Amino acid sequence: MEALQSGQSNVGLPPSALPSATSIRAPTISTAVDSETSVAPTQALFPTDIIAPEPTLAPTETATVVIDQVLPTPEATFTLPTRQPLTNEQRWRAQEINRRVFDQQQNYTTLSSELWWYDPINQQHVILGTFTGDFLAQAQFTLRGQGIEALEVPYQVNKSYGLTALSPAIIARIAAAGGEDWIETYVFVTPNVAPR
């Protein structure tokens, strides 16, 4: 202490006498103050707290591996259900809603009715002609698309109900649809039609 107060340098001190680089608390120097003279305190040669800086490490780089791999995209396979084509009879039956087959053919009479046939190939309703008199019905149904009650009537081509002069074009259409001697036709239920 005395060497420091006398102004001598610490240059010649051995390394063991030098202050360490960690945390040092310098001694507090007190000054004597009497009533007549005041002496300024001597400043400490060392700061009261010295903290050695912590070493800063250089940031380490994180290696990111990018895999450039294209994953195969699954192909969508669409399988649409394939329906079997309808037969001519199935197309005709599709026109009949709520078909009620009679136990046995029933006799009806008409003052005047049109006899219709459904062409399943061209999917058209074709009028065969108008007739009067008695006829047989084997079923009753509602015609799809029109909502009208009708009677299913068996018809012998060019022979029944006085309708014996069908055009060759209609006969060709009936043959193309698989019709032979007999085909199923229909008559609308109107006030002109009555059971016998």
mmCIF file with all atom_site columns, N, CA and C in Angstrom, residues 128-182:
data_model
loop_
_atom_site.group_PDB
_atom_site.id
_atom_site.type_symbol
_atom_site.label_atom_id
_atom_site.label_alt_id
_atom_site.label_comp_id
_atom_site.label_asym_id
_atom_site.label_entity_id
_atom_site.label_seq_id
_atom_site.pdbx_PDB_ins_code
_atom_site.Cartn_x
_atom_site.Cartn_y
_atom_site.Cartn_z
_atom_site.occupancy
_atom_site.B_iso_or_equiv
_atom_site.pdbx_formal_charge
_atom_site.auth_seq_id
_atom_site.auth_comp_id
_atom_site.auth_asym_id
_atom_site.auth_atom_id
_atom_site.pdbx_PDB_model_num
ATOM 1   N N  . LEU A 1 128 ? -100.830 -44.717 -84.102 1.00 0.00 ? 128 LEU A N  1
ATOM 2   C CA . LEU A 1 128 ? -101.089 -45.696 -85.163 1.00 0.00 ? 128 LEU A CA 1
ATOM 3   C C  . LEU A 1 128 ? -102.424 -45.424 -85.854 1.00 0.00 ? 128 LEU A C  1
ATOM 4   N N  . GLY A 1 129 ? -103.341 -44.791 -85.165 1.00 0.00 ? 129 GLY A N  1
ATOM 5   C CA . GLY A 1 129 ? -104.634 -44.483 -85.771 1.00 0.00 ? 129 GLY A CA 1
ATOM 6   C C  . GLY A 1 129 ? -105.699 -44.307 -84.711 1.00 0.00 ? 129 GLY A C  1
ATOM 7   N N  . THR A 1 130 ? -106.899 -44.012 -85.173 1.00 0.00 ? 130 THR A N  1
ATOM 8   C CA . THR A 1 130 ? -108.058 -43.840 -84.298 1.00 0.00 ? 130 THR A CA 1
ATOM 9   C C  . THR A 1 130 ? -109.049 -44.968 -84.578 1.00 0.00 ? 130 THR A C  1
ATOM 10  N N  . PHE A 1 131 ? -109.634 -45.495 -83.527 1.00 0.00 ? 131 PHE A N  1
ATOM 11  C CA . PHE A 1 131 ? -110.599 -46.591 -83.706 1.00 0.00 ? 131 PHE A CA 1
ATOM 12  C C  . PHE A 1 131 ? -111.781 -46.424 -82.759 1.00 0.00 ? 131 PHE A C  1
ATOM 13  N N  . THR A 1 132 ? -112.823 -47.192 -83.017 1.00 0.00 ? 132 THR A N  1
ATOM 14  C CA . THR A 1 132 ? -114.044 -47.216 -82.221 1.00 0.00 ? 132 THR A CA 1
ATOM 15  C C  . THR A 1 132 ? -114.417 -48.673 -81.987 1.00 0.00 ? 132 THR A C  1
ATOM 16  N N  . GLY A 1 133 ? -114.971 -48.942 -80.801 1.00 0.00 ? 133 GLY A N  1
ATOM 17  C CA . GLY A 1 133 ? -115.428 -50.296 -80.543 1.00 0.00 ? 133 GLY A CA 1
ATOM 18  C C  . GLY A 1 133 ? -114.727 -50.938 -79.369 1.00 0.00 ? 133 GLY A C  1
ATOM 19  N N  . ASP A 1 134 ? -114.795 -52.247 -79.337 1.00 0.00 ? 134 ASP A N  1
ATOM 20  C CA . ASP A 1 134 ? -114.261 -53.017 -78.213 1.00 0.00 ? 134 ASP A CA 1
ATOM 21  C C  . ASP A 1 134 ? -112.761 -53.273 -78.405 1.00 0.00 ? 134 ASP A C  1
ATOM 22  N N  . PHE A 1 135 ? -112.088 -53.400 -77.271 1.00 0.00 ? 135 PHE A N  1
ATOM 23  C CA . PHE A 1 135 ? -110.656 -53.774 -77.292 1.00 0.00 ? 135 PHE A CA 1
ATOM 24  C C  . PHE A 1 135 ? -110.302 -54.434 -75.978 1.00 0.00 ? 135 PHE A C  1
ATOM 25  N N  . LEU A 1 136 ? -109.166 -55.116 -75.968 1.00 0.00 ? 136 LEU A N  1
ATOM 26  C CA . LEU A 1 136 ? -108.686 -55.817 -74.774 1.00 0.00 ? 136 LEU A CA 1
ATOM 27  C C  . LEU A 1 136 ? -107.528 -55.016 -74.152 1.00 0.00 ? 136 LEU A C  1
ATOM 28  N N  . ALA A 1 137 ? -107.517 -55.007 -72.815 1.00 0.00 ? 137 ALA A N  1
ATOM 29  C CA . ALA A 1 137 ? -106.415 -54.354 -72.084 1.00 0.00 ? 137 ALA A CA 1
ATOM 30  C C  . ALA A 1 137 ? -105.801 -55.375 -71.142 1.00 0.00 ? 137 ALA A C  1
ATOM 31  N N  . GLN A 1 138 ? -104.462 -55.334 -71.049 1.00 0.00 ? 138 GLN A N  1
ATOM 32  C CA . GLN A 1 138 ? -103.776 -56.297 -70.165 1.00 0.00 ? 138 GLN A CA 1
ATOM 33  C C  . GLN A 1 138 ? -103.120 -55.638 -68.944 1.00 0.00 ? 138 GLN A C  1
ATOM 34  N N  . ALA A 1 139 ? -103.047 -54.303 -68.923 1.00 0.00 ? 139 ALA A N  1
ATOM 35  C CA . ALA A 1 139 ? -102.457 -53.594 -67.777 1.00 0.00 ? 139 ALA A CA 1
ATOM 36  C C  . ALA A 1 139 ? -102.909 -52.137 -67.805 1.00 0.00 ? 139 ALA A C  1
ATOM 37  N N  . GLN A 1 140 ? -102.719 -51.472 -66.672 1.00 0.00 ? 140 GLN A N  1
ATOM 38  C CA . GLN A 1 140 ? -102.995 -50.037 -66.582 1.00 0.00 ? 140 GLN A CA 1
ATOM 39  C C  . GLN A 1 140 ? -101.762 -49.377 -65.980 1.00 0.00 ? 140 GLN A C  1
ATOM 40  N N  . PHE A 1 141 ? -101.426 -48.160 -66.431 1.00 0.00 ? 141 PHE A N  1
ATOM 41  C CA . PHE A 1 141 ? -100.217 -47.470 -65.975 1.00 0.00 ? 141 PHE A CA 1
ATOM 42  C C  . PHE A 1 141 ? -100.397 -45.962 -66.161 1.00 0.00 ? 141 PHE A C  1
ATOM 43  N N  . THR A 1 142 ? -99.439  -45.207 -65.655 1.00 0.00 ? 142 THR A N  1
ATOM 44  C CA . THR A 1 142 ? -99.367  -43.765 -65.889 1.00 0.00 ? 142 THR A CA 1
ATOM 45  C C  . THR A 1 142 ? -98.225  -43.519 -66.855 1.00 0.00 ? 142 THR A C  1
ATOM 46  N N  . LEU A 1 143 ? -98.487  -42.774 -67.907 1.00 0.00 ? 143 LEU A N  1
ATOM 47  C CA . LEU A 1 143 ? -97.466  -42.523 -68.920 1.00 0.00 ? 143 LEU A CA 1
ATOM 48  C C  . LEU A 1 143 ? -96.465  -41.487 -68.416 1.00 0.00 ? 143 LEU A C  1
ATOM 49  N N  . ARG A 1 144 ? -95.208  -41.862 -68.436 1.00 0.00 ? 144 ARG A N  1
ATOM 50  C CA . ARG A 1 144 ? -94.138  -40.979 -67.972 1.00 0.00 ? 144 ARG A CA 1
ATOM 51  C C  . ARG A 1 144 ? -94.102  -39.713 -68.830 1.00 0.00 ? 144 ARG A C  1
ATOM 52  N N  . GLY A 1 145 ? -93.853  -38.604 -68.195 1.00 0.00 ? 145 GLY A N  1
ATOM 53  C CA . GLY A 1 145 ? -93.731  -37.338 -68.896 1.00 0.00 ? 145 GLY A CA 1
ATOM 54  C C  . GLY A 1 145 ? -95.058  -36.643 -69.119 1.00 0.00 ? 145 GLY A C  1
ATOM 55  N N  . GLN A 1 146 ? -96.161  -37.393 -69.110 1.00 0.00 ? 146 GLN A N  1
ATOM 56  C CA . GLN A 1 146 ? -97.466  -36.764 -69.328 1.00 0.00 ? 146 GLN A CA 1
ATOM 57  C C  . GLN A 1 146 ? -98.372  -36.904 -68.115 1.00 0.00 ? 146 GLN A C  1
ATOM 58  N N  . GLY A 1 147 ? -98.121  -37.932 -67.311 1.00 0.00 ? 147 GLY A N  1
ATOM 59  C CA . GLY A 1 147 ? -98.928  -38.117 -66.107 1.00 0.00 ? 147 GLY A CA 1
ATOM 60  C C  . GLY A 1 147 ? -100.362 -38.510 -66.389 1.00 0.00 ? 147 GLY A C  1
ATOM 61  N N  . ILE A 1 148 ? -100.621 -39.109 -67.537 1.00 0.00 ? 148 ILE A N  1
ATOM 62  C CA . ILE A 1 148 ? -101.984 -39.508 -67.923 1.00 0.00 ? 148 ILE A CA 1
ATOM 63  C C  . ILE A 1 148 ? -102.127 -41.018 -67.773 1.00 0.00 ? 148 ILE A C  1
ATOM 64  N N  . GLU A 1 149 ? -103.260 -41.439 -67.216 1.00 0.00 ? 149 GLU A N  1
ATOM 65  C CA . GLU A 1 149 ? -103.537 -42.872 -67.091 1.00 0.00 ? 149 GLU A CA 1
ATOM 66  C C  . GLU A 1 149 ? -103.789 -43.454 -68.486 1.00 0.00 ? 149 GLU A C  1
ATOM 67  N N  . ALA A 1 150 ? -103.255 -44.676 -68.660 1.00 0.00 ? 150 ALA A N  1
ATOM 68  C CA . ALA A 1 150 ? -103.422 -45.349 -69.958 1.00 0.00 ? 150 ALA A CA 1
ATOM 69  C C  . ALA A 1 150 ? -103.624 -46.838 -69.734 1.00 0.00 ? 150 ALA A C  1
ATOM 70  N N  . LEU A 1 151 ? -104.184 -47.491 -70.748 1.00 0.00 ? 151 LEU A N  1
ATOM 71  C CA . LEU A 1 151 ? -104.377 -48.944 -70.744 1.00 0.00 ? 151 LEU A CA 1
ATOM 72  C C  . LEU A 1 151 ? -103.418 -49.552 -71.759 1.00 0.00 ? 151 LEU A C  1
ATOM 73  N N  . GLU A 1 152 ? -102.736 -50.611 -71.318 1.00 0.00 ? 152 GLU A N  1
ATOM 74  C CA . GLU A 1 152 ? -101.821 -51.324 -72.219 1.00 0.00 ? 152 GLU A CA 1
ATOM 75  C C  . GLU A 1 152 ? -102.646 -52.299 -73.066 1.00 0.00 ? 152 GLU A C  1
ATOM 76  N N  . VAL A 1 153 ? -102.526 -52.141 -74.386 1.00 0.00 ? 153 VAL A N  1
ATOM 77  C CA . VAL A 1 153 ? -103.394 -52.872 -75.313 1.00 0.00 ? 153 VAL A CA 1
ATOM 78  C C  . VAL A 1 153 ? -102.540 -53.718 -76.268 1.00 0.00 ? 153 VAL A C  1
ATOM 79  N N  . PRO A 1 154 ? -102.742 -55.044 -76.313 1.00 0.00 ? 154 PRO A N  1
ATOM 80  C CA . PRO A 1 154 ? -102.041 -55.852 -77.321 1.00 0.00 ? 154 PRO A CA 1
ATOM 81  C C  . PRO A 1 154 ? -102.665 -55.584 -78.702 1.00 0.00 ? 154 PRO A C  1
ATOM 82  N N  . TYR A 1 155 ? -101.784 -55.431 -79.689 1.00 0.00 ? 155 TYR A N  1
ATOM 83  C CA . TYR A 1 155 ? -102.267 -55.092 -81.036 1.00 0.00 ? 155 TYR A CA 1
ATOM 84  C C  . TYR A 1 155 ? -101.575 -56.000 -82.054 1.00 0.00 ? 155 TYR A C  1
ATOM 85  N N  . GLN A 1 156 ? -102.406 -56.649 -82.904 1.00 0.00 ? 156 GLN A N  1
ATOM 86  C CA . GLN A 1 156 ? -101.856 -57.441 -83.997 1.00 0.00 ? 156 GLN A CA 1
ATOM 87  C C  . GLN A 1 156 ? -101.676 -56.495 -85.187 1.00 0.00 ? 156 GLN A C  1
ATOM 88  N N  . VAL A 1 157 ? -100.397 -56.375 -85.612 1.00 0.00 ? 157 VAL A N  1
ATOM 89  C CA . VAL A 1 157 ? -100.024 -55.371 -86.608 1.00 0.00 ? 157 VAL A CA 1
ATOM 90  C C  . VAL A 1 157 ? -100.859 -55.525 -87.875 1.00 0.00 ? 157 VAL A C  1
ATOM 91  N N  . ASN A 1 158 ? -101.488 -54.439 -88.263 1.00 0.00 ? 158 ASN A N  1
ATOM 92  C CA . ASN A 1 158 ? -102.294 -54.314 -89.482 1.00 0.00 ? 158 ASN A CA 1
ATOM 93  C C  . ASN A 1 158 ? -103.529 -55.224 -89.498 1.00 0.00 ? 158 ASN A C  1
ATOM 94  N N  . LYS A 1 159 ? -103.975 -55.670 -88.305 1.00 0.00 ? 159 LYS A N  1
ATOM 95  C CA . LYS A 1 159 ? -105.138 -56.557 -88.284 1.00 0.00 ? 159 LYS A CA 1
ATOM 96  C C  . LYS A 1 159 ? -106.160 -56.184 -87.216 1.00 0.00 ? 159 LYS A C  1
ATOM 97  N N  . SER A 1 160 ? -105.731 -55.714 -86.058 1.00 0.00 ? 160 SER A N  1
ATOM 98  C CA . SER A 1 160 ? -106.674 -55.479 -84.944 1.00 0.00 ? 160 SER A CA 1
ATOM 99  C C  . SER A 1 160 ? -107.336 -54.111 -85.035 1.00 0.00 ? 160 SER A C  1
ATOM 100 N N  . TYR A 1 161 ? -108.579 -54.053 -84.483 1.00 0.00 ? 161 TYR A N  1
ATOM 101 C CA . TYR A 1 161 ? -109.328 -52.829 -84.224 1.00 0.00 ? 161 TYR A CA 1
ATOM 102 C C  . TYR A 1 161 ? -109.584 -52.002 -85.489 1.00 0.00 ? 161 TYR A C  1
ATOM 103 N N  . GLY A 1 162 ? -109.572 -52.661 -86.593 1.00 0.00 ? 162 GLY A N  1
ATOM 104 C CA . GLY A 1 162 ? -109.843 -51.970 -87.850 1.00 0.00 ? 162 GLY A CA 1
ATOM 105 C C  . GLY A 1 162 ? -108.682 -51.142 -88.358 1.00 0.00 ? 162 GLY A C  1
ATOM 106 N N  . LEU A 1 163 ? -107.560 -51.178 -87.656 1.00 0.00 ? 163 LEU A N  1
ATOM 107 C CA . LEU A 1 163 ? -106.377 -50.434 -88.099 1.00 0.00 ? 163 LEU A CA 1
ATOM 108 C C  . LEU A 1 163 ? -105.532 -51.367 -88.973 1.00 0.00 ? 163 LEU A C  1
ATOM 109 N N  . THR A 1 164 ? -105.891 -51.410 -90.244 1.00 0.00 ? 164 THR A N  1
ATOM 110 C CA . THR A 1 164 ? -105.266 -52.373 -91.153 1.00 0.00 ? 164 THR A CA 1
ATOM 111 C C  . THR A 1 164 ? -104.468 -51.715 -92.266 1.00 0.00 ? 164 THR A C  1
ATOM 112 N N  . ALA A 1 165 ? -104.244 -50.418 -92.149 1.00 0.00 ? 165 ALA A N  1
ATOM 113 C CA . ALA A 1 165 ? -103.532 -49.745 -93.236 1.00 0.00 ? 165 ALA A CA 1
ATOM 114 C C  . ALA A 1 165 ? -102.395 -48.880 -92.698 1.00 0.00 ? 165 ALA A C  1
ATOM 115 N N  . LEU A 1 166 ? -101.538 -49.482 -91.855 1.00 0.00 ? 166 LEU A N  1
ATOM 116 C CA . LEU A 1 166 ? -100.382 -48.725 -91.346 1.00 0.00 ? 166 LEU A CA 1
ATOM 117 C C  . LEU A 1 166 ? -99.433  -48.419 -92.509 1.00 0.00 ? 166 LEU A C  1
ATOM 118 N N  . SER A 1 167 ? -98.766  -47.308 -92.404 1.00 0.00 ? 167 SER A N  1
ATOM 119 C CA . SER A 1 167 ? -97.837  -46.930 -93.473 1.00 0.00 ? 167 SER A CA 1
ATOM 120 C C  . SER A 1 167 ? -96.617  -47.853 -93.458 1.00 0.00 ? 167 SER A C  1
ATOM 121 N N  . PRO A 1 168 ? -95.978  -48.064 -94.614 1.00 0.00 ? 168 PRO A N  1
ATOM 122 C CA . PRO A 1 168 ? -94.770  -48.903 -94.664 1.00 0.00 ? 168 PRO A CA 1
ATOM 123 C C  . PRO A 1 168 ? -93.658  -48.377 -93.745 1.00 0.00 ? 168 PRO A C  1
ATOM 124 N N  . ALA A 1 169 ? -93.583  -47.049 -93.564 1.00 0.00 ? 169 ALA A N  1
ATOM 125 C CA . ALA A 1 169 ? -92.554  -46.485 -92.677 1.00 0.00 ? 169 ALA A CA 1
ATOM 126 C C  . ALA A 1 169 ? -92.774  -46.924 -91.230 1.00 0.00 ? 169 ALA A C  1
ATOM 127 N N  . ILE A 1 170 ? -94.031  -46.919 -90.794 1.00 0.00 ? 170 ILE A N  1
ATOM 128 C CA . ILE A 1 170 ? -94.319  -47.347 -89.411 1.00 0.00 ? 170 ILE A CA 1
ATOM 129 C C  . ILE A 1 170 ? -94.081  -48.847 -89.264 1.00 0.00 ? 170 ILE A C  1
ATOM 130 N N  . ILE A 1 171 ? -94.478  -49.614 -90.256 1.00 0.00 ? 171 ILE A N  1
ATOM 131 C CA . ILE A 1 171 ? -94.240  -51.061 -90.189 1.00 0.00 ? 171 ILE A CA 1
ATOM 132 C C  . ILE A 1 171 ? -92.742  -51.348 -90.142 1.00 0.00 ? 171 ILE A C  1
ATOM 133 N N  . ALA A 1 172 ? -91.939  -50.580 -90.878 1.00 0.00 ? 172 ALA A N  1
ATOM 134 C CA . ALA A 1 172 ? -90.482  -50.755 -90.849 1.00 0.00 ? 172 ALA A CA 1
ATOM 135 C C  . ALA A 1 172 ? -89.922  -50.411 -89.467 1.00 0.00 ? 172 ALA A C  1
ATOM 136 N N  . ARG A 1 173 ? -90.447  -49.383 -88.850 1.00 0.00 ? 173 ARG A N  1
ATOM 137 C CA . ARG A 1 173 ? -89.994  -49.012 -87.502 1.00 0.00 ? 173 ARG A CA 1
ATOM 138 C C  . ARG A 1 173 ? -90.371  -50.083 -86.488 1.00 0.00 ? 173 ARG A C  1
ATOM 139 N N  . ILE A 1 174 ? -91.551  -50.637 -86.625 1.00 0.00 ? 174 ILE A N  1
ATOM 140 C CA . ILE A 1 174 ? -91.974  -51.714 -85.713 1.00 0.00 ? 174 ILE A CA 1
ATOM 141 C C  . ILE A 1 174 ? -91.056  -52.922 -85.876 1.00 0.00 ? 174 ILE A C  1
ATOM 142 N N  . ALA A 1 175 ? -90.738  -53.262 -87.114 1.00 0.00 ? 175 ALA A N  1
ATOM 143 C CA . ALA A 1 175 ? -89.851  -54.405 -87.379 1.00 0.00 ? 175 ALA A CA 1
ATOM 144 C C  . ALA A 1 175 ? -88.451  -54.136 -86.832 1.00 0.00 ? 175 ALA A C  1
ATOM 145 N N  . ALA A 1 176 ? -87.945  -52.908 -86.999 1.00 0.00 ? 176 ALA A N  1
ATOM 146 C CA . ALA A 1 176 ? -86.604  -52.570 -86.509 1.00 0.00 ? 176 ALA A CA 1
ATOM 147 C C  . ALA A 1 176 ? -86.531  -52.666 -84.990 1.00 0.00 ? 176 ALA A C  1
ATOM 148 N N  . ALA A 1 177 ? -87.647  -52.420 -84.322 1.00 0.00 ? 177 ALA A N  1
ATOM 149 C CA . ALA A 1 177 ? -87.689  -52.503 -82.859 1.00 0.00 ? 177 ALA A CA 1
ATOM 150 C C  . ALA A 1 177 ? -87.919  -53.922 -82.359 1.00 0.00 ? 177 ALA A C  1
ATOM 151 N N  . GLY A 1 178 ? -88.021  -54.868 -83.259 1.00 0.00 ? 178 GLY A N  1
ATOM 152 C CA . GLY A 1 178 ? -88.198  -56.263 -82.855 1.00 0.00 ? 178 GLY A CA 1
ATOM 153 C C  . GLY A 1 178 ? -89.638  -56.694 -82.799 1.00 0.00 ? 178 GLY A C  1
ATOM 154 N N  . GLY A 1 179 ? -90.537  -55.838 -83.234 1.00 0.00 ? 179 GLY A N  1
ATOM 155 C CA . GLY A 1 179 ? -91.952  -56.207 -83.247 1.00 0.00 ? 179 GLY A CA 1
ATOM 156 C C  . GLY A 1 179 ? -92.259  -57.138 -84.406 1.00 0.00 ? 179 GLY A C  1
ATOM 157 N N  . GLU A 1 180 ? -93.103  -58.110 -84.141 1.00 0.00 ? 180 GLU A N  1
ATOM 158 C CA . GLU A 1 180 ? -93.479  -59.051 -85.206 1.00 0.00 ? 180 GLU A CA 1
ATOM 159 C C  . GLU A 1 180 ? -94.974  -58.924 -85.458 1.00 0.00 ? 180 GLU A C  1
ATOM 160 N N  . ASP A 1 181 ? -95.701  -59.964 -85.191 1.00 0.00 ? 181 ASP A N  1
ATOM 161 C CA . ASP A 1 181 ? -97.147  -59.905 -85.419 1.00 0.00 ? 181 ASP A CA 1
ATOM 162 C C  . ASP A 1 181 ? -97.862  -59.080 -84.353 1.00 0.00 ? 181 ASP A C  1
ATOM 163 N N  . TRP A 1 182 ? -97.467  -59.274 -83.097 1.00 0.00 ? 182 TRP A N  1
ATOM 164 C CA . TRP A 1 182 ? -98.136  -58.596 -81.983 1.00 0.00 ? 182 TRP A CA 1
ATOM 165 C C  . TRP A 1 182 ? -97.172  -57.605 -81.321 1.00 0.00 ? 182 TRP A C  1
#
